[in-house]
């Protein structure tokens, strides 16, 4: 039987992330549908990979086995639900929904149709994340005492539609841009009980560009500062009872540990061996394998929903 993919929207994230991965793994599927209301975006997509054009999901004539939802945040729920209702497993760009109610609704649709929801939380695939998770599981560091995370630079992303900057746009700013990546990283790494403390941002009549967030993870204070305006320190410090872990947020392959005794060591996290492919390829291949029950989704809806619930508190 043919196995078909629908790429839902062909804007900047699709052009930079999903379409090149689909090119590298073209043998994994049969027909590819490129779906976007913009002929300009479709033409750019077709210069990367050949596929059948459609302006809307309803225009796709084939059965769909897999759908990649890379649309504006506020349409993720509706389109992912429609794709699953047509029999597709779905890979959804982060954040997979903008409020918890949508997440629960999608999970119900997935359960009723026996479909997989995978989410592009890329940082879960970083060598750094996996190495740190292993380090913490060994238990040598003692309990967490605090996290300080500073991340940001001037925004240069080549948005295709600009919908996230429309007048009145909500939940499209820095918190939903890479803040969701930051919080998901710590959620995956620590698997903590979260407590919301406070948040402030500058998104009064549209998307926010600066945010300061205070949380607790298993009772330890977590301080996060995010900016789309200016260069931040772009470092993270995780203090534990016996040592402090530090890393650059722009170098997902190294971290250092300074022990209370004064000893310190830097670790390179990329393992020697065959090329594992780009993060995009790892996300895509994990999604396909999860849909065929060959492995578990690294980021599924159930493991991402607590992050969406926390983001909802931050915005409210």
mmCIF file of N, CA, C and O in Angstrom, residues 135-194:
data_model
loop_
_atom_site.group_PDB
_atom_site.id
_atom_site.type_symbol
_atom_site.label_atom_id
_atom_site.label_comp_id
_atom_site.label_asym_id
_atom_site.label_seq_id
_atom_site.Cartn_x
_atom_site.Cartn_y
_atom_site.Cartn_z
ATOM 1 N N UNK A 135 23.741 11.655 33.304
ATOM 2 C CA UNK A 135 24.521 12.155 34.438
ATOM 3 C C UNK A 135 23.644 12.281 35.683
ATOM 4 O O UNK A 135 24.032 11.873 36.776
ATOM 5 N N UNK A 136 22.448 12.832 35.520
ATOM 6 C CA UNK A 136 21.556 13.013 36.668
ATOM 7 C C UNK A 136 21.037 11.678 37.191
ATOM 8 O O UNK A 136 20.862 11.500 38.400
ATOM 9 N N UNK A 137 20.787 10.747 36.268
ATOM 10 C CA UNK A 137 20.282 9.442 36.686
ATOM 11 C C UNK A 137 21.296 8.676 37.546
ATOM 12 O O UNK A 137 20.917 7.802 38.322
ATOM 13 N N UNK A 138 22.584 9.007 37.392
ATOM 14 C CA UNK A 138 23.599 8.334 38.202
ATOM 15 C C UNK A 138 23.513 8.745 39.675
ATOM 16 O O UNK A 138 23.984 8.011 40.555
ATOM 17 N N UNK A 139 22.947 9.929 39.956
ATOM 18 C CA UNK A 139 22.670 10.329 41.331
ATOM 19 C C UNK A 139 23.848 10.865 42.118
ATOM 20 O O UNK A 139 23.741 11.058 43.339
ATOM 21 N N UNK A 140 24.976 11.159 41.451
ATOM 22 C CA UNK A 140 26.165 11.610 42.173
ATOM 23 C C UNK A 140 26.107 13.087 42.570
ATOM 24 O O UNK A 140 26.870 13.534 43.431
ATOM 25 N N UNK A 141 25.229 13.861 41.940
ATOM 26 C CA UNK A 141 25.230 15.308 42.140
ATOM 27 C C UNK A 141 24.428 15.752 43.357
ATOM 28 O O UNK A 141 24.604 16.868 43.854
ATOM 29 N N UNK A 142 23.555 14.901 43.835
ATOM 30 C CA UNK A 142 22.682 15.282 44.950
ATOM 31 C C UNK A 142 21.464 16.033 44.453
ATOM 32 O O UNK A 142 21.268 16.236 43.251
ATOM 33 N N UNK A 143 20.612 16.494 45.356
ATOM 34 C CA UNK A 143 19.371 17.174 44.971
ATOM 35 C C UNK A 143 19.640 18.494 44.247
ATOM 36 O O UNK A 143 20.631 19.174 44.497
ATOM 37 N N UNK A 144 18.705 18.851 43.361
ATOM 38 C CA UNK A 144 18.766 20.142 42.678
ATOM 39 C C UNK A 144 18.553 21.270 43.668
ATOM 40 O O UNK A 144 17.674 21.208 44.530
ATOM 41 N N UNK A 145 19.356 22.336 43.515
ATOM 42 C CA UNK A 145 19.215 23.509 44.381
ATOM 43 C C UNK A 145 18.721 24.741 43.637
ATOM 44 O O UNK A 145 17.991 25.551 44.196
ATOM 45 N N UNK A 146 19.111 24.906 42.370
ATOM 46 C CA UNK A 146 18.631 26.059 41.602
ATOM 47 C C UNK A 146 19.005 25.901 40.141
ATOM 48 O O UNK A 146 19.925 25.151 39.783
ATOM 49 N N UNK A 147 18.272 26.635 39.272
ATOM 50 C CA UNK A 147 18.596 26.747 37.846
ATOM 51 C C UNK A 147 18.523 28.220 37.478
ATOM 52 O O UNK A 147 17.558 28.916 37.819
ATOM 53 N N UNK A 148 19.533 28.698 36.769
ATOM 54 C CA UNK A 148 19.511 30.033 36.176
ATOM 55 C C UNK A 148 19.773 29.860 34.683
ATOM 56 O O UNK A 148 20.796 29.298 34.291
ATOM 57 N N UNK A 149 18.828 30.323 33.871
ATOM 58 C CA UNK A 149 18.915 30.163 32.418
ATOM 59 C C UNK A 149 18.717 31.517 31.753
ATOM 60 O O UNK A 149 17.700 32.184 31.985
ATOM 61 N N UNK A 150 19.677 31.930 30.944
ATOM 62 C CA UNK A 150 19.613 33.195 30.217
ATOM 63 C C UNK A 150 19.802 32.909 28.730
ATOM 64 O O UNK A 150 20.814 32.344 28.329
ATOM 65 N N UNK A 151 18.815 33.312 27.926
ATOM 66 C CA UNK A 151 18.880 32.988 26.499
ATOM 67 C C UNK A 151 18.242 34.087 25.666
ATOM 68 O O UNK A 151 17.165 34.571 25.996
ATOM 69 N N UNK A 152 18.899 34.453 24.574
ATOM 70 C CA UNK A 152 18.291 35.415 23.662
ATOM 71 C C UNK A 152 19.301 36.089 22.766
ATOM 72 O O UNK A 152 20.486 36.181 23.073
ATOM 73 N N UNK A 153 18.798 36.568 21.656
ATOM 74 C CA UNK A 153 19.567 37.351 20.705
ATOM 75 C C UNK A 153 18.576 38.131 19.858
ATOM 76 O O UNK A 153 17.364 37.901 19.936
ATOM 77 N N UNK A 154 19.054 39.038 19.056
ATOM 78 C CA UNK A 154 18.153 39.808 18.203
ATOM 79 C C UNK A 154 17.495 38.885 17.185
ATOM 80 O O UNK A 154 18.148 38.086 16.529
ATOM 81 N N UNK A 155 16.177 39.004 17.050
ATOM 82 C CA UNK A 155 15.407 38.113 16.192
ATOM 83 C C UNK A 155 15.752 38.324 14.722
ATOM 84 O O UNK A 155 15.676 39.443 14.208
ATOM 85 N N UNK A 156 16.120 37.238 14.033
ATOM 86 C CA UNK A 156 16.442 37.306 12.604
ATOM 87 C C UNK A 156 15.732 36.215 11.804
ATOM 88 O O UNK A 156 16.020 36.045 10.633
ATOM 89 N N UNK A 157 14.811 35.473 12.423
ATOM 90 C CA UNK A 157 14.156 34.350 11.736
ATOM 91 C C UNK A 157 13.370 34.855 10.523
ATOM 92 O O UNK A 157 12.614 35.818 10.626
ATOM 93 N N UNK A 158 13.518 34.203 9.352
ATOM 94 C CA UNK A 158 12.845 34.675 8.126
ATOM 95 C C UNK A 158 11.396 34.210 8.024
ATOM 96 O O UNK A 158 11.052 33.344 7.219
ATOM 97 N N UNK A 159 10.531 34.791 8.831
ATOM 98 C CA UNK A 159 9.119 34.393 8.828
ATOM 99 C C UNK A 159 8.523 34.551 7.435
ATOM 100 O O UNK A 159 8.742 35.550 6.749
ATOM 101 N N UNK A 160 7.741 33.551 7.012
ATOM 102 C CA UNK A 160 7.122 33.582 5.693
ATOM 103 C C UNK A 160 5.804 34.342 5.714
ATOM 104 O O UNK A 160 5.547 35.207 4.889
ATOM 105 N N UNK A 161 4.933 34.028 6.694
ATOM 106 C CA UNK A 161 3.600 34.629 6.698
ATOM 107 C C UNK A 161 3.523 35.894 7.545
ATOM 108 O O UNK A 161 2.723 36.780 7.259
ATOM 109 N N UNK A 162 4.300 35.964 8.603
ATOM 110 C CA UNK A 162 4.213 37.109 9.511
ATOM 111 C C UNK A 162 2.982 37.094 10.397
ATOM 112 O O UNK A 162 2.695 38.072 11.090
ATOM 113 N N UNK A 163 2.247 35.975 10.409
ATOM 114 C CA UNK A 163 0.993 35.922 11.174
ATOM 115 C C UNK A 163 1.232 36.097 12.669
ATOM 116 O O UNK A 163 0.362 36.587 13.388
ATOM 117 N N UNK A 164 2.390 35.687 13.132
ATOM 118 C CA UNK A 164 2.692 35.812 14.547
ATOM 119 C C UNK A 164 2.889 37.238 15.009
ATOM 120 O O UNK A 164 2.967 37.500 16.214
ATOM 121 N N UNK A 165 2.974 38.173 14.047
ATOM 122 C CA UNK A 165 3.170 39.582 14.393
ATOM 123 C C UNK A 165 1.945 40.427 14.048
ATOM 124 O O UNK A 165 1.992 41.648 14.110
ATOM 125 N N UNK A 166 0.864 39.771 13.671
ATOM 126 C CA UNK A 166 -0.351 40.504 13.319
ATOM 127 C C UNK A 166 -0.905 41.221 14.547
ATOM 128 O O UNK A 166 -0.687 40.801 15.692
ATOM 129 N N UNK A 167 -1.623 42.309 14.316
ATOM 130 C CA UNK A 167 -2.225 43.052 15.421
ATOM 131 C C UNK A 167 -3.121 42.109 16.242
ATOM 132 O O UNK A 167 -3.962 41.401 15.696
ATOM 133 N N UNK A 168 -2.914 42.124 17.520
ATOM 134 C CA UNK A 168 -3.710 41.276 18.390
ATOM 135 C C UNK A 168 -3.226 39.839 18.493
ATOM 136 O O UNK A 168 -3.844 39.037 19.202
ATOM 137 N N UNK A 169 -2.128 39.493 17.818
ATOM 138 C CA UNK A 169 -1.603 38.126 17.909
ATOM 139 C C UNK A 169 -1.237 37.809 19.359
ATOM 140 O O UNK A 169 -0.608 38.615 20.040
ATOM 141 N N UNK A 170 -1.652 36.667 19.834
ATOM 142 C CA UNK A 170 -1.403 36.279 21.213
ATOM 143 C C UNK A 170 -0.678 34.934 21.257
ATOM 144 O O UNK A 170 -0.875 34.081 20.402
ATOM 145 N N UNK A 171 0.149 34.776 22.257
ATOM 146 C CA UNK A 171 0.901 33.545 22.484
ATOM 147 C C UNK A 171 1.724 33.168 21.257
ATOM 148 O O UNK A 171 1.763 32.004 20.838
ATOM 149 N N UNK A 172 2.398 34.169 20.691
ATOM 150 C CA UNK A 172 3.277 33.923 19.538
ATOM 151 C C UNK A 172 4.661 34.531 19.759
ATOM 152 O O UNK A 172 5.472 34.551 18.847
ATOM 153 N N UNK A 173 4.915 35.052 20.967
ATOM 154 C CA UNK A 173 6.163 35.746 21.203
ATOM 155 C C UNK A 173 7.271 34.849 21.710
ATOM 156 O O UNK A 173 7.289 33.636 21.469
ATOM 157 N N UNK A 174 8.193 35.443 22.446
ATOM 158 C CA UNK A 174 9.417 34.746 22.830
ATOM 159 C C UNK A 174 9.137 33.535 23.716
ATOM 160 O O UNK A 174 9.849 32.525 23.643
ATOM 161 N N UNK A 175 8.088 33.579 24.529
ATOM 162 C CA UNK A 175 7.785 32.443 25.404
ATOM 163 C C UNK A 175 7.383 31.219 24.573
ATOM 164 O O UNK A 175 7.850 30.104 24.819
ATOM 165 N N UNK A 176 6.527 31.423 23.577
ATOM 166 C CA UNK A 176 6.112 30.315 22.719
ATOM 167 C C UNK A 176 7.126 30.026 21.615
ATOM 168 O O UNK A 176 7.063 28.978 20.972
ATOM 169 N N UNK A 177 8.057 30.947 21.383
ATOM 170 C CA UNK A 177 9.061 30.742 20.345
ATOM 171 C C UNK A 177 10.131 29.780 20.855
ATOM 172 O O UNK A 177 10.133 28.601 20.514
ATOM 173 N N UNK A 178 11.052 30.251 21.701
ATOM 174 C CA UNK A 178 12.041 29.323 22.243
ATOM 175 C C UNK A 178 11.886 29.093 23.740
ATOM 176 O O UNK A 178 12.512 28.194 24.295
ATOM 177 N N UNK A 179 11.015 29.857 24.409
ATOM 178 C CA UNK A 179 10.732 29.562 25.809
ATOM 179 C C UNK A 179 10.155 28.171 25.982
ATOM 180 O O UNK A 179 10.472 27.467 26.948
ATOM 181 N N UNK A 180 9.317 27.751 25.038
ATOM 182 C CA UNK A 180 8.749 26.401 25.111
ATOM 183 C C UNK A 180 9.848 25.352 24.991
ATOM 184 O O UNK A 180 9.796 24.298 25.636
ATOM 185 N N UNK A 181 10.887 25.633 24.199
ATOM 186 C CA UNK A 181 12.025 24.722 24.102
ATOM 187 C C UNK A 181 12.775 24.657 25.429
ATOM 188 O O UNK A 181 13.180 23.572 25.870
ATOM 189 N N UNK A 182 12.982 25.818 26.048
ATOM 190 C CA UNK A 182 13.736 25.874 27.299
ATOM 191 C C UNK A 182 13.030 25.073 28.390
ATOM 192 O O UNK A 182 13.629 24.213 29.048
ATOM 193 N N UNK A 183 11.752 25.345 28.584
ATOM 194 C CA UNK A 183 11.023 24.671 29.653
ATOM 195 C C UNK A 183 10.883 23.183 29.359
ATOM 196 O O UNK A 183 11.021 22.335 30.256
ATOM 197 N N UNK A 184 10.654 22.835 28.099
ATOM 198 C CA UNK A 184 10.562 21.417 27.755
ATOM 199 C C UNK A 184 11.887 20.701 28.006
ATOM 200 O O UNK A 184 11.903 19.550 28.446
ATOM 201 N N UNK A 185 13.006 21.375 27.726
ATOM 202 C CA UNK A 185 14.323 20.792 27.979
ATOM 203 C C UNK A 185 14.455 20.394 29.445
ATOM 204 O O UNK A 185 14.843 19.260 29.773
ATOM 205 N N UNK A 186 14.111 21.302 30.351
ATOM 206 C CA UNK A 186 14.234 20.996 31.780
ATOM 207 C C UNK A 186 13.174 19.996 32.238
ATOM 208 O O UNK A 186 13.430 19.179 33.142
ATOM 209 N N UNK A 187 12.020 20.037 31.611
ATOM 210 C CA UNK A 187 10.981 19.058 31.950
ATOM 211 C C UNK A 187 11.448 17.651 31.582
ATOM 212 O O UNK A 187 11.291 16.707 32.375
ATOM 213 N N UNK A 188 12.021 17.497 30.406
ATOM 214 C CA UNK A 188 12.514 16.196 29.952
ATOM 215 C C UNK A 188 13.726 15.758 30.776
ATOM 216 O O UNK A 188 13.870 14.576 31.114
ATOM 217 N N UNK A 189 14.572 16.707 31.109
ATOM 218 C CA UNK A 189 15.806 16.394 31.822
ATOM 219 C C UNK A 189 15.545 15.979 33.264
ATOM 220 O O UNK A 189 16.096 14.990 33.755
ATOM 221 N N UNK A 190 14.692 16.736 33.965
ATOM 222 C CA UNK A 190 14.516 16.565 35.408
ATOM 223 C C UNK A 190 13.273 15.791 35.799
ATOM 224 O O UNK A 190 13.201 15.266 36.909
ATOM 225 N N UNK A 191 12.239 15.803 34.912
ATOM 226 C CA UNK A 191 10.955 15.171 35.206
ATOM 227 C C UNK A 191 10.423 15.633 36.574
ATOM 228 O O UNK A 191 10.055 14.825 37.435
ATOM 229 N N UNK A 192 10.384 16.967 36.778
ATOM 230 C CA UNK A 192 10.057 17.485 38.115
ATOM 231 C C UNK A 192 8.572 17.738 38.322
ATOM 232 O O UNK A 192 7.768 17.712 37.386
ATOM 233 N N UNK A 193 8.231 18.038 39.557
ATOM 234 C CA UNK A 193 6.956 18.655 39.856
ATOM 235 C C UNK A 193 7.169 20.161 39.759
ATOM 236 O O UNK A 193 8.008 20.732 40.450
ATOM 237 N N UNK A 194 6.395 20.810 38.871
ATOM 238 C CA UNK A 194 6.560 22.244 38.651
ATOM 239 C C UNK A 194 5.618 23.047 39.534
ATOM 240 O O UNK A 194 4.480 22.633 39.769
#
